[in-house]
């Protein structure tokens, strides 16, 4: 079974974000990880800061199910304003894997 991915892109106030932003993002990632676990949709794999963006990485067997699991806590956070998510239906190595962008 292929591994699907959901990446969330959150806009930051500076190159790597403020201390307050990184604290709030850590709180959000805890909520996302809990939601993914609760729905048995996959796993939260981490984050990456740089270029004025924080990218969150989540993996599981079904990108739609994974996004549905995180949608409520993600959209409830003001951090998502102006951000977007990418649902990838397939392995990262599959250059033909379908991707869908969702503006938050």
PDB file of N, CA and C in Angstrom:
ATOM      1  N   UNK A   1       0.850  -1.176   0.000  1.00  0.00           N
ATOM      2  CA  UNK A   1       0.000   0.000   0.000  1.00  0.00           C
ATOM      3  C   UNK A   1       0.900   1.245   0.000  1.00  0.00           C
ATOM      4  N   UNK A   2       0.550   2.209  -0.829  1.00  0.00           N
ATOM      5  CA  UNK A   2       1.358   3.423  -0.903  1.00  0.00           C
ATOM      6  C   UNK A   2       1.115   4.317   0.306  1.00  0.00           C
ATOM      7  N   UNK A   3       2.115   5.113   0.599  1.00  0.00           N
ATOM      8  CA  UNK A   3       2.014   6.041   1.726  1.00  0.00           C
ATOM      9  C   UNK A   3       1.643   7.420   1.200  1.00  0.00           C
ATOM     10  N   UNK A   4       0.509   7.908   1.633  1.00  0.00           N
ATOM     11  CA  UNK A   4       0.054   9.239   1.256  1.00  0.00           C
ATOM     12  C   UNK A   4       0.601  10.257   2.254  1.00  0.00           C
ATOM     13  N   UNK A   5       0.513  11.524   1.874  1.00  0.00           N
ATOM     14  CA  UNK A   5       1.062  12.589   2.709  1.00  0.00           C
ATOM     15  C   UNK A   5       0.124  13.783   2.722  1.00  0.00           C
ATOM     16  N   UNK A   6       0.067  14.451   3.858  1.00  0.00           N
ATOM     17  CA  UNK A   6      -0.542  15.770   3.946  1.00  0.00           C
ATOM     18  C   UNK A   6       0.533  16.687   4.504  1.00  0.00           C
ATOM     19  N   UNK A   7       0.808  17.752   3.767  1.00  0.00           N
ATOM     20  CA  UNK A   7       1.723  18.784   4.236  1.00  0.00           C
ATOM     21  C   UNK A   7       0.906  20.043   4.465  1.00  0.00           C
ATOM     22  N   UNK A   8       1.140  20.681   5.598  1.00  0.00           N
ATOM     23  CA  UNK A   8       0.471  21.940   5.920  1.00  0.00           C
ATOM     24  C   UNK A   8       1.534  23.027   5.937  1.00  0.00           C
ATOM     25  N   UNK A   9       1.236  24.134   5.268  1.00  0.00           N
ATOM     26  CA  UNK A   9       2.141  25.270   5.178  1.00  0.00           C
ATOM     27  C   UNK A   9       1.534  26.435   5.951  1.00  0.00           C
ATOM     28  N   UNK A  10       2.226  26.857   7.013  1.00  0.00           N
ATOM     29  CA  UNK A  10       1.765  27.964   7.847  1.00  0.00           C
ATOM     30  C   UNK A  10       2.693  29.157   7.636  1.00  0.00           C
ATOM     31  N   UNK A  11       2.118  30.309   7.378  1.00  0.00           N
ATOM     32  CA  UNK A  11       2.915  31.520   7.176  1.00  0.00           C
ATOM     33  C   UNK A  11       3.450  32.029   8.508  1.00  0.00           C
ATOM     34  N   UNK A  12       4.704  32.487   8.488  1.00  0.00           N
ATOM     35  CA  UNK A  12       5.359  33.009   9.688  1.00  0.00           C
ATOM     36  C   UNK A  12       5.625  34.503   9.529  1.00  0.00           C
ATOM     37  N   UNK A  13       5.850  35.179  10.635  1.00  0.00           N
ATOM     38  CA  UNK A  13       6.085  36.623  10.615  1.00  0.00           C
ATOM     39  C   UNK A  13       7.520  36.977  10.229  1.00  0.00           C
ATOM     40  N   UNK A  14       8.408  35.983  10.208  1.00  0.00           N
ATOM     41  CA  UNK A  14       9.805  36.208   9.849  1.00  0.00           C
ATOM     42  C   UNK A  14      10.368  34.908   9.262  1.00  0.00           C
ATOM     43  N   UNK A  15      11.641  34.896   8.934  1.00  0.00           N
ATOM     44  CA  UNK A  15      12.291  33.734   8.318  1.00  0.00           C
ATOM     45  C   UNK A  15      11.974  32.422   9.041  1.00  0.00           C
ATOM     46  N   UNK A  16      12.112  32.418  10.361  1.00  0.00           N
ATOM     47  CA  UNK A  16      11.878  31.204  11.153  1.00  0.00           C
ATOM     48  C   UNK A  16      10.773  31.369  12.190  1.00  0.00           C
ATOM     49  N   UNK A  17      10.062  32.487  12.157  1.00  0.00           N
ATOM     50  CA  UNK A  17       8.964  32.721  13.089  1.00  0.00           C
ATOM     51  C   UNK A  17       9.439  33.233  14.431  1.00  0.00           C
ATOM     52  N   UNK A  18       8.528  33.846  15.133  1.00  0.00           N
ATOM     53  CA  UNK A  18       8.835  34.357  16.468  1.00  0.00           C
ATOM     54  C   UNK A  18       8.767  33.222  17.487  1.00  0.00           C
ATOM     55  N   UNK A  19       9.280  33.483  18.674  1.00  0.00           N
ATOM     56  CA  UNK A  19       9.218  32.484  19.743  1.00  0.00           C
ATOM     57  C   UNK A  19       7.762  32.147  20.062  1.00  0.00           C
ATOM     58  N   UNK A  20       6.907  33.165  20.077  1.00  0.00           N
ATOM     59  CA  UNK A  20       5.490  32.938  20.362  1.00  0.00           C
ATOM     60  C   UNK A  20       4.857  32.057  19.275  1.00  0.00           C
ATOM     61  N   UNK A  21       5.196  32.330  18.003  1.00  0.00           N
ATOM     62  CA  UNK A  21       4.652  31.515  16.918  1.00  0.00           C
ATOM     63  C   UNK A  21       5.085  30.059  17.054  1.00  0.00           C
ATOM     64  N   UNK A  22       6.365  29.839  17.338  1.00  0.00           N
ATOM     65  CA  UNK A  22       6.838  28.460  17.443  1.00  0.00           C
ATOM     66  C   UNK A  22       6.189  27.734  18.625  1.00  0.00           C
ATOM     67  N   UNK A  23       5.925  28.460  19.712  1.00  0.00           N
ATOM     68  CA  UNK A  23       5.213  27.853  20.847  1.00  0.00           C
ATOM     69  C   UNK A  23       3.793  27.487  20.451  1.00  0.00           C
ATOM     70  N   UNK A  24       3.115  28.385  19.740  1.00  0.00           N
ATOM     71  CA  UNK A  24       1.731  28.125  19.312  1.00  0.00           C
ATOM     72  C   UNK A  24       1.675  26.981  18.301  1.00  0.00           C
ATOM     73  N   UNK A  25       2.675  26.918  17.428  1.00  0.00           N
ATOM     74  CA  UNK A  25       2.718  25.827  16.452  1.00  0.00           C
ATOM     75  C   UNK A  25       2.953  24.501  17.160  1.00  0.00           C
ATOM     76  N   UNK A  26       3.799  24.495  18.186  1.00  0.00           N
ATOM     77  CA  UNK A  26       4.020  23.265  18.960  1.00  0.00           C
ATOM     78  C   UNK A  26       2.714  22.795  19.605  1.00  0.00           C
ATOM     79  N   UNK A  27       1.932  23.718  20.125  1.00  0.00           N
ATOM     80  CA  UNK A  27       0.630  23.364  20.701  1.00  0.00           C
ATOM     81  C   UNK A  27      -0.289  22.793  19.629  1.00  0.00           C
ATOM     82  N   UNK A  28      -0.286  23.428  18.452  1.00  0.00           N
ATOM     83  CA  UNK A  28      -1.120  22.950  17.348  1.00  0.00           C
ATOM     84  C   UNK A  28      -0.686  21.561  16.901  1.00  0.00           C
ATOM     85  N   UNK A  29       0.606  21.329  16.780  1.00  0.00           N
ATOM     86  CA  UNK A  29       1.064  20.020  16.318  1.00  0.00           C
ATOM     87  C   UNK A  29       0.687  18.914  17.299  1.00  0.00           C
ATOM     88  N   UNK A  30       0.671  19.237  18.594  1.00  0.00           N
ATOM     89  CA  UNK A  30       0.198  18.252  19.578  1.00  0.00           C
ATOM     90  C   UNK A  30      -1.259  17.891  19.309  1.00  0.00           C
ATOM     91  N   UNK A  31      -2.070  18.898  19.008  1.00  0.00           N
ATOM     92  CA  UNK A  31      -3.493  18.656  18.718  1.00  0.00           C
ATOM     93  C   UNK A  31      -3.660  17.845  17.436  1.00  0.00           C
ATOM     94  N   UNK A  32      -2.853  18.163  16.418  1.00  0.00           N
ATOM     95  CA  UNK A  32      -2.941  17.421  15.161  1.00  0.00           C
ATOM     96  C   UNK A  32      -2.525  15.965  15.359  1.00  0.00           C
ATOM     97  N   UNK A  33      -1.432  15.757  16.080  1.00  0.00           N
ATOM     98  CA  UNK A  33      -0.964  14.392  16.346  1.00  0.00           C
ATOM     99  C   UNK A  33      -2.018  13.597  17.117  1.00  0.00           C
ATOM    100  N   UNK A  34      -2.646  14.237  18.104  1.00  0.00           N
ATOM    101  CA  UNK A  34      -3.696  13.563  18.876  1.00  0.00           C
ATOM    102  C   UNK A  34      -4.882  13.203  17.989  1.00  0.00           C
ATOM    103  N   UNK A  35      -5.275  14.114  17.094  1.00  0.00           N
ATOM    104  CA  UNK A  35      -6.411  13.867  16.199  1.00  0.00           C
ATOM    105  C   UNK A  35      -6.108  12.723  15.236  1.00  0.00           C
ATOM    106  N   UNK A  36      -4.897  12.691  14.714  1.00  0.00           N
ATOM    107  CA  UNK A  36      -4.498  11.614  13.801  1.00  0.00           C
ATOM    108  C   UNK A  36      -4.528  10.275  14.526  1.00  0.00           C
ATOM    109  N   UNK A  37      -4.000  10.256  15.744  1.00  0.00           N
ATOM    110  CA  UNK A  37      -3.998   9.022  16.532  1.00  0.00           C
ATOM    111  C   UNK A  37      -5.425   8.578  16.866  1.00  0.00           C
ATOM    112  N   UNK A  38      -6.249   9.525  17.282  1.00  0.00           N
ATOM    113  CA  UNK A  38      -7.639   9.213  17.647  1.00  0.00           C
ATOM    114  C   UNK A  38      -8.386   8.579  16.471  1.00  0.00           C
ATOM    115  N   UNK A  39      -8.143   9.090  15.261  1.00  0.00           N
ATOM    116  CA  UNK A  39      -8.838   8.590  14.069  1.00  0.00           C
ATOM    117  C   UNK A  39      -8.080   7.456  13.372  1.00  0.00           C
ATOM    118  N   UNK A  40      -6.948   7.053  13.972  1.00  0.00           N
ATOM    119  CA  UNK A  40      -6.131   5.986  13.400  1.00  0.00           C
ATOM    120  C   UNK A  40      -5.884   6.226  11.909  1.00  0.00           C
ATOM    121  N   UNK A  41      -5.474   7.464  11.593  1.00  0.00           N
ATOM    122  CA  UNK A  41      -5.331   7.885  10.200  1.00  0.00           C
ATOM    123  C   UNK A  41      -3.882   7.901   9.718  1.00  0.00           C
ATOM    124  N   UNK A  42      -2.928   7.672  10.605  1.00  0.00           N
ATOM    125  CA  UNK A  42      -1.533   7.717  10.201  1.00  0.00           C
ATOM    126  C   UNK A  42      -0.679   8.248  11.327  1.00  0.00           C
ATOM    127  N   UNK A  43       0.277   9.137  10.960  1.00  0.00           N
ATOM    128  CA  UNK A  43       1.165   9.690  11.976  1.00  0.00           C
ATOM    129  C   UNK A  43       1.584  11.112  11.634  1.00  0.00           C
ATOM    130  N   UNK A  44       1.836  11.896  12.672  1.00  0.00           N
ATOM    131  CA  UNK A  44       2.438  13.211  12.520  1.00  0.00           C
ATOM    132  C   UNK A  44       3.941  12.975  12.531  1.00  0.00           C
ATOM    133  N   UNK A  45       4.648  13.478  11.497  1.00  0.00           N
ATOM    134  CA  UNK A  45       6.063  13.147  11.357  1.00  0.00           C
ATOM    135  C   UNK A  45       7.011  14.294  11.695  1.00  0.00           C
ATOM    136  N   UNK A  46       6.521  15.517  11.831  1.00  0.00           N
ATOM    137  CA  UNK A  46       7.420  16.599  12.213  1.00  0.00           C
ATOM    138  C   UNK A  46       7.151  17.890  11.480  1.00  0.00           C
ATOM    139  N   UNK A  47       8.065  18.825  11.682  1.00  0.00           N
ATOM    140  CA  UNK A  47       7.920  20.147  11.089  1.00  0.00           C
ATOM    141  C   UNK A  47       9.256  20.631  10.554  1.00  0.00           C
ATOM    142  N   UNK A  48       9.184  21.701   9.758  1.00  0.00           N
ATOM    143  CA  UNK A  48      10.380  22.297   9.171  1.00  0.00           C
ATOM    144  C   UNK A  48      10.131  23.798   9.046  1.00  0.00           C
ATOM    145  N   UNK A  49      11.049  24.595   9.574  1.00  0.00           N
ATOM    146  CA  UNK A  49      10.927  26.048   9.546  1.00  0.00           C
ATOM    147  C   UNK A  49      11.943  26.640   8.581  1.00  0.00           C
ATOM    148  N   UNK A  50      11.524  27.664   7.838  1.00  0.00           N
ATOM    149  CA  UNK A  50      12.449  28.392   6.978  1.00  0.00           C
ATOM    150  C   UNK A  50      11.713  29.107   5.865  1.00  0.00           C
ATOM    151  N   UNK A  51      12.296  30.203   5.422  1.00  0.00           N
ATOM    152  CA  UNK A  51      11.698  30.942   4.311  1.00  0.00           C
ATOM    153  C   UNK A  51      10.376  31.593   4.649  1.00  0.00           C
ATOM    154  N   UNK A  52      10.145  31.854   5.935  1.00  0.00           N
ATOM    155  CA  UNK A  52       8.892  32.479   6.347  1.00  0.00           C
ATOM    156  C   UNK A  52       7.713  31.531   6.414  1.00  0.00           C
ATOM    157  N   UNK A  53       8.012  30.214   6.402  1.00  0.00           N
ATOM    158  CA  UNK A  53       6.959  29.193   6.402  1.00  0.00           C
ATOM    159  C   UNK A  53       7.337  28.081   7.367  1.00  0.00           C
ATOM    160  N   UNK A  54       6.325  27.524   8.012  1.00  0.00           N
ATOM    161  CA  UNK A  54       6.494  26.288   8.776  1.00  0.00           C
ATOM    162  C   UNK A  54       5.725  25.210   8.028  1.00  0.00           C
ATOM    163  N   UNK A  55       6.416  24.119   7.684  1.00  0.00           N
ATOM    164  CA  UNK A  55       5.772  22.987   7.019  1.00  0.00           C
ATOM    165  C   UNK A  55       5.583  21.872   8.025  1.00  0.00           C
ATOM    166  N   UNK A  56       4.385  21.329   8.066  1.00  0.00           N
ATOM    167  CA  UNK A  56       4.048  20.199   8.938  1.00  0.00           C
ATOM    168  C   UNK A  56       3.851  18.971   8.056  1.00  0.00           C
ATOM    169  N   UNK A  57       4.389  17.840   8.476  1.00  0.00           N
ATOM    170  CA  UNK A  57       4.352  16.620   7.673  1.00  0.00           C
ATOM    171  C   UNK A  57       3.566  15.526   8.381  1.00  0.00           C
ATOM    172  N   UNK A  58       2.601  14.958   7.671  1.00  0.00           N
ATOM    173  CA  UNK A  58       1.783  13.871   8.188  1.00  0.00           C
ATOM    174  C   UNK A  58       1.658  12.794   7.123  1.00  0.00           C
ATOM    175  N   UNK A  59       1.723  11.541   7.543  1.00  0.00           N
ATOM    176  CA  UNK A  59       1.698  10.420   6.602  1.00  0.00           C
ATOM    177  C   UNK A  59       0.679   9.367   7.045  1.00  0.00           C
ATOM    178  N   UNK A  60       0.099   8.705   6.043  1.00  0.00           N
ATOM    179  CA  UNK A  60      -0.846   7.635   6.307  1.00  0.00           C
ATOM    180  C   UNK A  60      -1.266   6.971   5.016  1.00  0.00           C
ATOM    181  N   UNK A  61      -2.098   5.947   5.096  1.00  0.00           N
ATOM    182  CA  UNK A  61      -2.502   5.208   3.904  1.00  0.00           C
ATOM    183  C   UNK A  61      -3.536   5.924   3.037  1.00  0.00           C
ATOM    184  N   UNK A  62      -4.174   6.987   3.553  1.00  0.00           N
ATOM    185  CA  UNK A  62      -5.242   7.671   2.814  1.00  0.00           C
ATOM    186  C   UNK A  62      -5.182   9.175   3.122  1.00  0.00           C
ATOM    187  N   UNK A  63      -4.779   9.971   2.143  1.00  0.00           N
ATOM    188  CA  UNK A  63      -4.614  11.416   2.341  1.00  0.00           C
ATOM    189  C   UNK A  63      -5.928  12.093   2.734  1.00  0.00           C
ATOM    190  N   UNK A  64      -7.043  11.637   2.174  1.00  0.00           N
ATOM    191  CA  UNK A  64      -8.334  12.245   2.519  1.00  0.00           C
ATOM    192  C   UNK A  64      -8.684  11.980   3.981  1.00  0.00           C
ATOM    193  N   UNK A  65      -8.500  10.751   4.414  1.00  0.00           N
ATOM    194  CA  UNK A  65      -8.789  10.397   5.807  1.00  0.00           C
ATOM    195  C   UNK A  65      -7.870  11.160   6.762  1.00  0.00           C
ATOM    196  N   UNK A  66      -6.617  11.297   6.382  1.00  0.00           N
ATOM    197  CA  UNK A  66      -5.645  12.025   7.178  1.00  0.00           C
ATOM    198  C   UNK A  66      -6.042  13.495   7.310  1.00  0.00           C
ATOM    199  N   UNK A  67      -6.408  14.122   6.184  1.00  0.00           N
ATOM    200  CA  UNK A  67      -6.811  15.528   6.243  1.00  0.00           C
ATOM    201  C   UNK A  67      -8.101  15.692   7.042  1.00  0.00           C
ATOM    202  N   UNK A  68      -9.045  14.774   6.844  1.00  0.00           N
ATOM    203  CA  UNK A  68     -10.296  14.849   7.610  1.00  0.00           C
ATOM    204  C   UNK A  68     -10.030  14.781   9.114  1.00  0.00           C
ATOM    205  N   UNK A  69      -9.029  13.990   9.515  1.00  0.00           N
ATOM    206  CA  UNK A  69      -8.696  13.845  10.936  1.00  0.00           C
ATOM    207  C   UNK A  69      -8.175  15.150  11.527  1.00  0.00           C
ATOM    208  N   UNK A  70      -7.410  15.915  10.748  1.00  0.00           N
ATOM    209  CA  UNK A  70      -6.789  17.140  11.278  1.00  0.00           C
ATOM    210  C   UNK A  70      -7.566  18.411  10.966  1.00  0.00           C
ATOM    211  N   UNK A  71      -8.561  18.313  10.137  1.00  0.00           N
ATOM    212  CA  UNK A  71      -9.261  19.502   9.633  1.00  0.00           C
ATOM    213  C   UNK A  71      -9.818  20.389  10.747  1.00  0.00           C
ATOM    214  N   UNK A  72     -10.517  19.805  11.707  1.00  0.00           N
ATOM    215  CA  UNK A  72     -11.154  20.607  12.753  1.00  0.00           C
ATOM    216  C   UNK A  72     -10.129  21.374  13.602  1.00  0.00           C
ATOM    217  N   UNK A  73      -9.113  20.722  14.187  1.00  0.00           N
ATOM    218  CA  UNK A  73      -8.152  21.499  14.979  1.00  0.00           C
ATOM    219  C   UNK A  73      -7.324  22.465  14.124  1.00  0.00           C
ATOM    220  N   UNK A  74      -7.064  22.086  12.893  1.00  0.00           N
ATOM    221  CA  UNK A  74      -6.280  22.958  12.016  1.00  0.00           C
ATOM    222  C   UNK A  74      -7.039  24.243  11.708  1.00  0.00           C
ATOM    223  N   UNK A  75      -8.273  24.114  11.289  1.00  0.00           N
ATOM    224  CA  UNK A  75      -9.065  25.292  10.924  1.00  0.00           C
ATOM    225  C   UNK A  75      -9.466  26.117  12.141  1.00  0.00           C
ATOM    226  N   UNK A  76      -9.485  25.516  13.318  1.00  0.00           N
ATOM    227  CA  UNK A  76      -9.812  26.258  14.539  1.00  0.00           C
ATOM    228  C   UNK A  76      -8.658  27.161  14.963  1.00  0.00           C
ATOM    229  N   UNK A  77      -7.473  26.905  14.448  1.00  0.00           N
ATOM    230  CA  UNK A  77      -6.295  27.684  14.820  1.00  0.00           C
ATOM    231  C   UNK A  77      -6.136  28.904  13.920  1.00  0.00           C
ATOM    232  N   UNK A  78      -5.879  30.054  14.528  1.00  0.00           N
ATOM    233  CA  UNK A  78      -5.633  31.268  13.738  1.00  0.00           C
ATOM    234  C   UNK A  78      -4.325  31.159  12.961  1.00  0.00           C
ATOM    235  N   UNK A  79      -3.466  30.226  13.330  1.00  0.00           N
ATOM    236  CA  UNK A  79      -2.212  30.022  12.604  1.00  0.00           C
ATOM    237  C   UNK A  79      -2.452  29.590  11.159  1.00  0.00           C
ATOM    238  N   UNK A  80      -3.579  28.965  10.887  1.00  0.00           N
ATOM    239  CA  UNK A  80      -3.842  28.456   9.544  1.00  0.00           C
ATOM    240  C   UNK A  80      -4.245  29.552   8.562  1.00  0.00           C
ATOM    241  N   UNK A  81      -4.609  30.724   9.063  1.00  0.00           N
ATOM    242  CA  UNK A  81      -5.041  31.819   8.187  1.00  0.00           C
ATOM    243  C   UNK A  81      -3.932  32.166   7.187  1.00  0.00           C
ATOM    244  N   UNK A  82      -4.271  32.138   5.913  1.00  0.00           N
ATOM    245  CA  UNK A  82      -3.310  32.437   4.861  1.00  0.00           C
ATOM    246  C   UNK A  82      -2.432  31.269   4.472  1.00  0.00           C
ATOM    247  N   UNK A  83      -2.623  30.142   5.140  1.00  0.00           N
ATOM    248  CA  UNK A  83      -1.826  28.965   4.828  1.00  0.00           C
ATOM    249  C   UNK A  83      -2.532  28.052   3.847  1.00  0.00           C
ATOM    250  N   UNK A  84      -1.928  26.912   3.595  1.00  0.00           N
ATOM    251  CA  UNK A  84      -2.553  25.920   2.729  1.00  0.00           C
ATOM    252  C   UNK A  84      -2.038  24.525   3.078  1.00  0.00           C
ATOM    253  N   UNK A  85      -2.737  23.546   2.552  1.00  0.00           N
ATOM    254  CA  UNK A  85      -2.347  22.148   2.734  1.00  0.00           C
ATOM    255  C   UNK A  85      -2.230  21.508   1.358  1.00  0.00           C
ATOM    256  N   UNK A  86      -1.358  20.517   1.268  1.00  0.00           N
ATOM    257  CA  UNK A  86      -1.227  19.718   0.051  1.00  0.00           C
ATOM    258  C   UNK A  86      -1.487  18.267   0.439  1.00  0.00           C
ATOM    259  N   UNK A  87      -2.466  17.664  -0.231  1.00  0.00           N
ATOM    260  CA  UNK A  87      -2.713  16.233  -0.068  1.00  0.00           C
ATOM    261  C   UNK A  87      -2.035  15.524  -1.240  1.00  0.00           C
ATOM    262  N   UNK A  88      -1.125  14.597  -0.935  1.00  0.00           N
ATOM    263  CA  UNK A  88      -0.455  13.825  -1.977  1.00  0.00           C
ATOM    264  C   UNK A  88      -0.928  12.381  -1.888  1.00  0.00           C
ATOM    265  N   UNK A  89      -1.409  11.880  -3.019  1.00  0.00           N
ATOM    266  CA  UNK A  89      -1.953  10.531  -3.089  1.00  0.00           C
ATOM    267  C   UNK A  89      -0.909   9.583  -3.678  1.00  0.00           C
ATOM    268  N   UNK A  90       0.096   9.246  -2.882  1.00  0.00           N
ATOM    269  CA  UNK A  90       1.122   8.325  -3.337  1.00  0.00           C
ATOM    270  C   UNK A  90       2.458   8.645  -2.696  1.00  0.00           C
ATOM    271  N   UNK A  91       3.429   7.823  -3.026  1.00  0.00           N
ATOM    272  CA  UNK A  91       4.783   7.959  -2.486  1.00  0.00           C
ATOM    273  C   UNK A  91       5.454   9.229  -2.999  1.00  0.00           C
ATOM    274  N   UNK A  92       6.380   9.763  -2.226  1.00  0.00           N
ATOM    275  CA  UNK A  92       7.130  10.953  -2.635  1.00  0.00           C
ATOM    276  C   UNK A  92       7.933  10.675  -3.900  1.00  0.00           C
ATOM    277  N   UNK A  93       8.370   9.445  -4.078  1.00  0.00           N
ATOM    278  CA  UNK A  93       9.164   9.081  -5.254  1.00  0.00           C
ATOM    279  C   UNK A  93       8.329   8.970  -6.526  1.00  0.00           C
ATOM    280  N   UNK A  94       7.005   8.932  -6.385  1.00  0.00           N
ATOM    281  CA  UNK A  94       6.108   8.815  -7.534  1.00  0.00           C
ATOM    282  C   UNK A  94       5.818  10.206  -8.099  1.00  0.00           C
ATOM    283  N   UNK A  95       6.518  10.552  -9.170  1.00  0.00           N
ATOM    284  CA  UNK A  95       6.374  11.893  -9.769  1.00  0.00           C
ATOM    285  C   UNK A  95       4.989  12.111 -10.382  1.00  0.00           C
ATOM    286  N   UNK A  96       4.223  11.040 -10.560  1.00  0.00           N
ATOM    287  CA  UNK A  96       2.881  11.147 -11.134  1.00  0.00           C
ATOM    288  C   UNK A  96       1.787  11.126 -10.053  1.00  0.00           C
ATOM    289  N   UNK A  97       2.194  11.086  -8.779  1.00  0.00           N
ATOM    290  CA  UNK A  97       1.209  11.045  -7.701  1.00  0.00           C
ATOM    291  C   UNK A  97       0.356  12.318  -7.741  1.00  0.00           C
ATOM    292  N   UNK A  98      -0.931  12.147  -7.661  1.00  0.00           N
ATOM    293  CA  UNK A  98      -1.854  13.277  -7.677  1.00  0.00           C
ATOM    294  C   UNK A  98      -1.660  14.115  -6.407  1.00  0.00           C
ATOM    295  N   UNK A  99      -1.707  15.431  -6.570  1.00  0.00           N
ATOM    296  CA  UNK A  99      -1.637  16.347  -5.437  1.00  0.00           C
ATOM    297  C   UNK A  99      -2.802  17.322  -5.528  1.00  0.00           C
ATOM    298  N   UNK A 100      -3.382  17.636  -4.380  1.00  0.00           N
ATOM    299  CA  UNK A 100      -4.497  18.573  -4.296  1.00  0.00           C
ATOM    300  C   UNK A 100      -4.161  19.632  -3.271  1.00  0.00           C
ATOM    301  N   UNK A 101      -4.283  20.904  -3.657  1.00  0.00           N
ATOM    302  CA  UNK A 101      -4.030  22.026  -2.733  1.00  0.00           C
ATOM    303  C   UNK A 101      -5.345  22.474  -2.116  1.00  0.00           C
ATOM    304  N   UNK A 102      -5.295  22.737  -0.817  1.00  0.00           N
ATOM    305  CA  UNK A 102      -6.457  23.252  -0.083  1.00  0.00           C
ATOM    306  C   UNK A 102      -6.029  24.534   0.608  1.00  0.00           C
ATOM    307  N   UNK A 103      -6.622  25.647   0.223  1.00  0.00           N
ATOM    308  CA  UNK A 103      -6.337  26.914   0.896  1.00  0.00           C
ATOM    309  C   UNK A 103      -7.091  26.945   2.212  1.00  0.00           C
ATOM    310  N   UNK A 104      -6.391  27.379   3.256  1.00  0.00           N
ATOM    311  CA  UNK A 104      -6.969  27.343   4.604  1.00  0.00           C
ATOM    312  C   UNK A 104      -7.589  28.685   4.971  1.00  0.00           C
TER     313      UNK A 104
END
